[in-house]
C-alpha positions as CSV (number, residue, x, y, z in Angstrom):
1,X,-119.0,219.5,26.6
2,X,-116.2,217.7,25.1
3,X,-114.6,215.2,27.3
4,X,-110.9,214.8,27.5
5,X,-109.2,211.5,28.2
6,X,-105.8,211.5,29.8
7,X,-103.6,208.6,28.9
8,X,-101.2,207.7,31.7
9,X,-97.6,208.2,30.8
10,X,-95.8,205.0,30.0
11,X,-93.3,204.2,32.8
12,X,-89.8,204.8,31.8
13,X,-87.9,201.6,31.8
14,X,-85.2,201.5,34.5
15,X,-82.2,199.4,33.9
16,X,-81.4,197.1,36.7
17,X,-78.7,198.4,39.0
18,X,-75.7,196.1,38.8
19,X,-72.8,196.4,41.2
20,X,-69.5,197.2,39.5
21,X,-67.1,194.3,39.6
22,X,-64.6,194.8,42.3
23,X,-61.1,195.6,41.0
24,X,-58.6,192.8,41.3
25,X,-57.0,192.8,44.7
26,X,-53.9,191.1,43.5
27,X,-50.9,193.3,43.6
28,X,-49.0,194.0,40.5
29,X,-46.4,191.4,39.8
30,X,-43.6,193.9,39.6
31,X,-44.4,195.1,43.2
32,X,-44.5,191.5,44.5
33,X,-41.3,190.6,42.7
34,X,-39.5,193.8,43.8
35,X,-40.5,193.4,47.5
36,X,-39.7,189.7,47.6
37,X,-36.2,190.2,46.1
38,X,-35.5,193.1,48.5
39,X,-36.5,191.0,51.5
40,X,-34.4,188.0,50.2
41,X,-31.5,190.5,50.2
42,X,-32.2,191.2,53.8
43,X,-32.1,187.5,54.5
44,X,-28.8,187.2,52.7
45,X,-27.3,190.0,54.8
46,X,-28.5,188.3,58.0
47,X,-27.0,185.0,57.2
48,X,-23.8,186.3,55.6
49,X,-22.9,187.9,58.9
50,X,-23.8,184.9,61.0
51,X,-22.3,182.5,58.5
52,X,-19.0,184.1,58.9
53,X,-19.2,183.5,62.7
54,X,-20.1,179.9,62.1
55,X,-17.3,179.4,59.7
56,X,-14.7,180.8,62.1
57,X,-16.2,179.0,65.2
58,X,-16.9,175.7,63.5
59,X,-20.3,175.3,65.2
60,X,-23.8,176.2,63.8
61,X,-24.9,177.7,67.1
62,X,-21.9,180.0,67.6
63,X,-22.4,183.0,69.8
64,X,-26.2,182.8,69.7
65,X,-26.1,183.8,73.4
66,X,-25.1,187.3,72.2
67,X,-27.9,189.8,71.2
68,X,-26.1,190.8,68.0
69,X,-26.0,187.3,66.6
70,X,-29.3,186.3,67.9
71,X,-31.0,189.3,66.5
72,X,-29.5,188.7,63.0
73,X,-30.6,185.1,63.0
74,X,-34.1,185.8,64.1
75,X,-34.4,188.6,61.6
76,X,-33.2,186.3,58.8
77,X,-35.9,183.8,59.5
78,X,-38.6,186.4,59.9
79,X,-37.7,188.1,56.6
80,X,-37.6,184.7,54.9
81,X,-41.2,184.3,56.0
82,X,-42.0,187.8,54.8
83,X,-40.5,187.0,51.4
84,X,-42.8,184.0,51.1
85,X,-45.8,185.8,52.4
86,X,-47.3,186.7,49.0
87,X,-47.5,183.0,48.2
88,X,-49.7,182.5,51.2
89,X,-52.1,185.3,50.3
90,X,-52.3,184.6,46.6
91,X,-50.5,187.8,45.8
92,X,-53.0,190.0,47.5
93,X,-50.6,191.2,50.2
94,X,-46.9,191.3,50.5
95,X,-46.8,191.4,54.3
96,X,-49.2,191.0,57.3
97,X,-51.4,193.9,58.4
98,X,-49.5,194.3,61.6
99,X,-46.1,195.8,61.6
100,X,-45.3,195.0,65.2
101,X,-42.7,192.3,64.4
102,X,-40.9,194.4,61.8
103,X,-40.7,197.3,64.2
104,X,-39.5,195.1,67.1
105,X,-36.7,193.7,64.9
106,X,-35.7,197.2,63.7
107,X,-35.5,198.5,67.3
108,X,-33.4,195.5,68.4
109,X,-31.0,195.8,65.4
110,X,-30.6,199.6,65.8
111,X,-29.8,199.0,69.5
112,X,-27.1,196.5,68.4
113,X,-25.7,199.0,65.9
114,X,-25.6,202.0,68.2
115,X,-24.3,200.1,71.3
116,X,-21.6,198.5,69.4
117,X,-20.5,201.8,67.8
118,X,-20.5,203.8,71.1
119,X,-20.0,201.4,74.0
120,X,-17.8,198.6,72.6
121,X,-14.6,198.1,70.6
122,X,-16.3,198.8,67.2
123,X,-14.0,196.6,65.1
124,X,-15.6,196.2,61.7
125,X,-12.7,194.4,60.1
126,X,-14.5,191.0,59.9
127,X,-17.4,190.1,57.6
128,X,-19.5,189.1,60.6
129,X,-18.9,192.3,62.5
130,X,-19.6,194.5,59.4
131,X,-22.8,192.8,58.5
132,X,-24.1,192.1,62.0
133,X,-23.4,195.6,63.4
134,X,-23.8,197.9,60.4
135,X,-25.2,196.5,57.1
136,X,-28.0,194.4,58.5
137,X,-29.4,197.0,60.9
138,X,-29.3,199.6,58.1
139,X,-31.0,197.5,55.5
140,X,-33.8,196.6,58.0
141,X,-34.2,200.3,58.9
142,X,-34.5,201.1,55.2
143,X,-37.2,198.4,54.9
144,X,-39.1,199.9,57.8
145,X,-39.0,203.5,56.4
146,X,-39.2,203.0,52.7
147,X,-40.3,199.6,51.6
148,X,-43.0,198.1,53.9
149,X,-46.5,199.5,54.3
150,X,-47.8,198.1,57.6
151,X,-45.7,200.5,59.6
152,X,-48.2,203.3,58.8
153,X,-50.8,201.6,60.9
154,X,-48.6,200.9,63.9
155,X,-50.4,201.6,67.2
156,X,-49.2,204.2,69.6
157,X,-48.3,201.5,72.2
158,X,-46.0,199.5,69.9
159,X,-42.8,201.3,71.0
160,X,-43.7,200.4,74.6
161,X,-44.2,196.8,73.8
162,X,-41.0,196.6,71.7
163,X,-39.0,196.7,74.9
164,X,-40.5,193.3,76.0
165,X,-38.3,191.1,73.8
166,X,-35.2,193.0,74.9
167,X,-36.1,192.7,78.6
168,X,-36.7,189.0,78.0
169,X,-33.2,188.7,76.5
170,X,-31.8,190.7,79.5
171,X,-33.4,188.2,81.9
172,X,-31.8,185.3,79.9
173,X,-28.4,187.1,79.8
174,X,-28.4,187.6,83.6
175,X,-29.4,184.0,84.3
176,X,-27.0,182.6,81.8
177,X,-24.2,184.9,83.0
178,X,-23.4,186.2,79.5
179,X,-20.3,188.3,79.8
180,X,-20.1,189.8,76.4
181,X,-21.5,193.1,77.6
182,X,-19.3,194.3,80.4
183,X,-21.3,197.5,80.9
184,X,-24.3,195.5,82.0
185,X,-23.2,194.0,85.3
186,X,-25.9,192.9,87.7
187,X,-23.6,193.2,90.6
188,X,-22.8,196.8,89.9
189,X,-24.4,199.6,91.9
190,X,-25.7,201.4,88.8
191,X,-27.2,198.3,87.2
192,X,-30.8,199.4,87.7
193,X,-30.1,202.9,86.4
194,X,-28.3,201.5,83.4
195,X,-31.2,199.2,82.5
196,X,-33.6,202.1,83.0
197,X,-31.6,204.2,80.7
198,X,-31.6,201.5,78.0
199,X,-35.4,201.1,78.3
200,X,-36.0,204.8,78.0
201,X,-33.6,205.0,75.0
202,X,-35.4,202.1,73.3
203,X,-38.8,203.7,73.8
204,X,-37.6,207.0,72.4
205,X,-36.1,205.2,69.4
206,X,-39.3,203.3,68.9
207,X,-41.4,206.4,68.8
208,X,-38.9,207.9,66.3
209,X,-39.4,204.8,64.1
210,X,-43.2,205.1,64.6
211,X,-43.1,208.8,63.5
212,X,-40.9,207.9,60.4
213,X,-43.4,205.2,59.4
214,X,-46.4,207.6,59.6
215,X,-44.5,210.4,57.9
216,X,-43.7,208.1,55.0
217,X,-47.4,207.1,54.8
218,X,-48.5,210.7,54.8
219,X,-46.1,211.7,52.0
220,X,-47.3,208.7,50.0
221,X,-50.9,209.8,50.3
222,X,-50.1,213.3,49.3
223,X,-48.4,212.1,46.2
224,X,-51.3,209.9,45.3
225,X,-53.7,212.8,45.6
226,X,-51.4,215.1,43.6
227,X,-51.3,212.4,40.8
228,X,-55.0,212.6,40.4
229,X,-55.7,215.8,38.3
230,X,-59.1,217.4,39.0
231,X,-61.5,217.4,36.1
232,X,-63.4,220.7,35.7
233,X,-66.2,221.2,33.1
234,X,-66.7,224.8,32.1
235,X,-69.1,226.5,29.7
236,X,-72.6,225.7,28.6
237,X,-73.6,222.1,28.1
238,X,-73.3,221.0,24.5
239,X,-76.6,220.5,22.7
240,X,-77.3,216.9,21.8
241,X,-76.9,216.2,18.1
242,X,-80.0,216.1,16.1
243,X,-81.2,212.8,14.8
244,X,-80.8,212.5,11.0
245,X,-83.7,210.1,10.9
246,X,-87.1,210.4,12.7
247,X,-87.3,208.3,15.8
248,X,-89.6,205.4,15.7
249,X,-90.3,205.8,19.4
250,X,-93.5,207.7,20.5
251,X,-93.0,209.8,23.6
252,X,-95.6,209.7,26.3
253,X,-98.2,212.5,25.9
254,X,-101.5,213.8,27.0
255,X,-104.1,213.0,24.4
256,X,-106.5,215.8,23.3
257,X,-110.2,215.6,22.8
């Protein structure tokens, strides 16, 4: 009886699995440049308005007891830091992961804008008034809605906490007896109701900003998905081309007797 010998098939060489190199996390230079220039423009708006106040008053600390001027100055320094932020991260990010501070400033400036337009004299004839009460709040609002990215990850409780800096200013205003806002009178019978109304309005406005930030992120994701065209392969698979020359490799086989 003829014996058959079976030769074990040669193991197929397996190429070592190598991890694909991670894509560079550095943002495109045009993005960094554009965002930085935009935020420097915000800084300019803040200090143009306050600079006019200083020029007319002759003191570098003019009217800082008022919320409108204080909010503009704080916003100017914060956005100066945001403009320099890419330098601190090696160009990997153009802003911190948390958008709490940007949202808080946006809420405060929108409060300044709306209150001045509806409850005060609303005189926009001076440079300081125009920039402080209109242009700076609007450009910061645009930054929140259309330019930044971290507003999309804002937590649900952010609008509640955005009232805290304003309440801290209220405490200062009452203790320092700031008289710029006649409609906020601690000695009036409706003082508590007035403050409660402001707090509710700020919270509602905060949630509107939160919704706008998330809506903008959702639209951005939908556009990104739409830009990626699906690849569909139809039909039979193509036959591999025949070799013109015989292969010098011997496939594994079962040897006969």
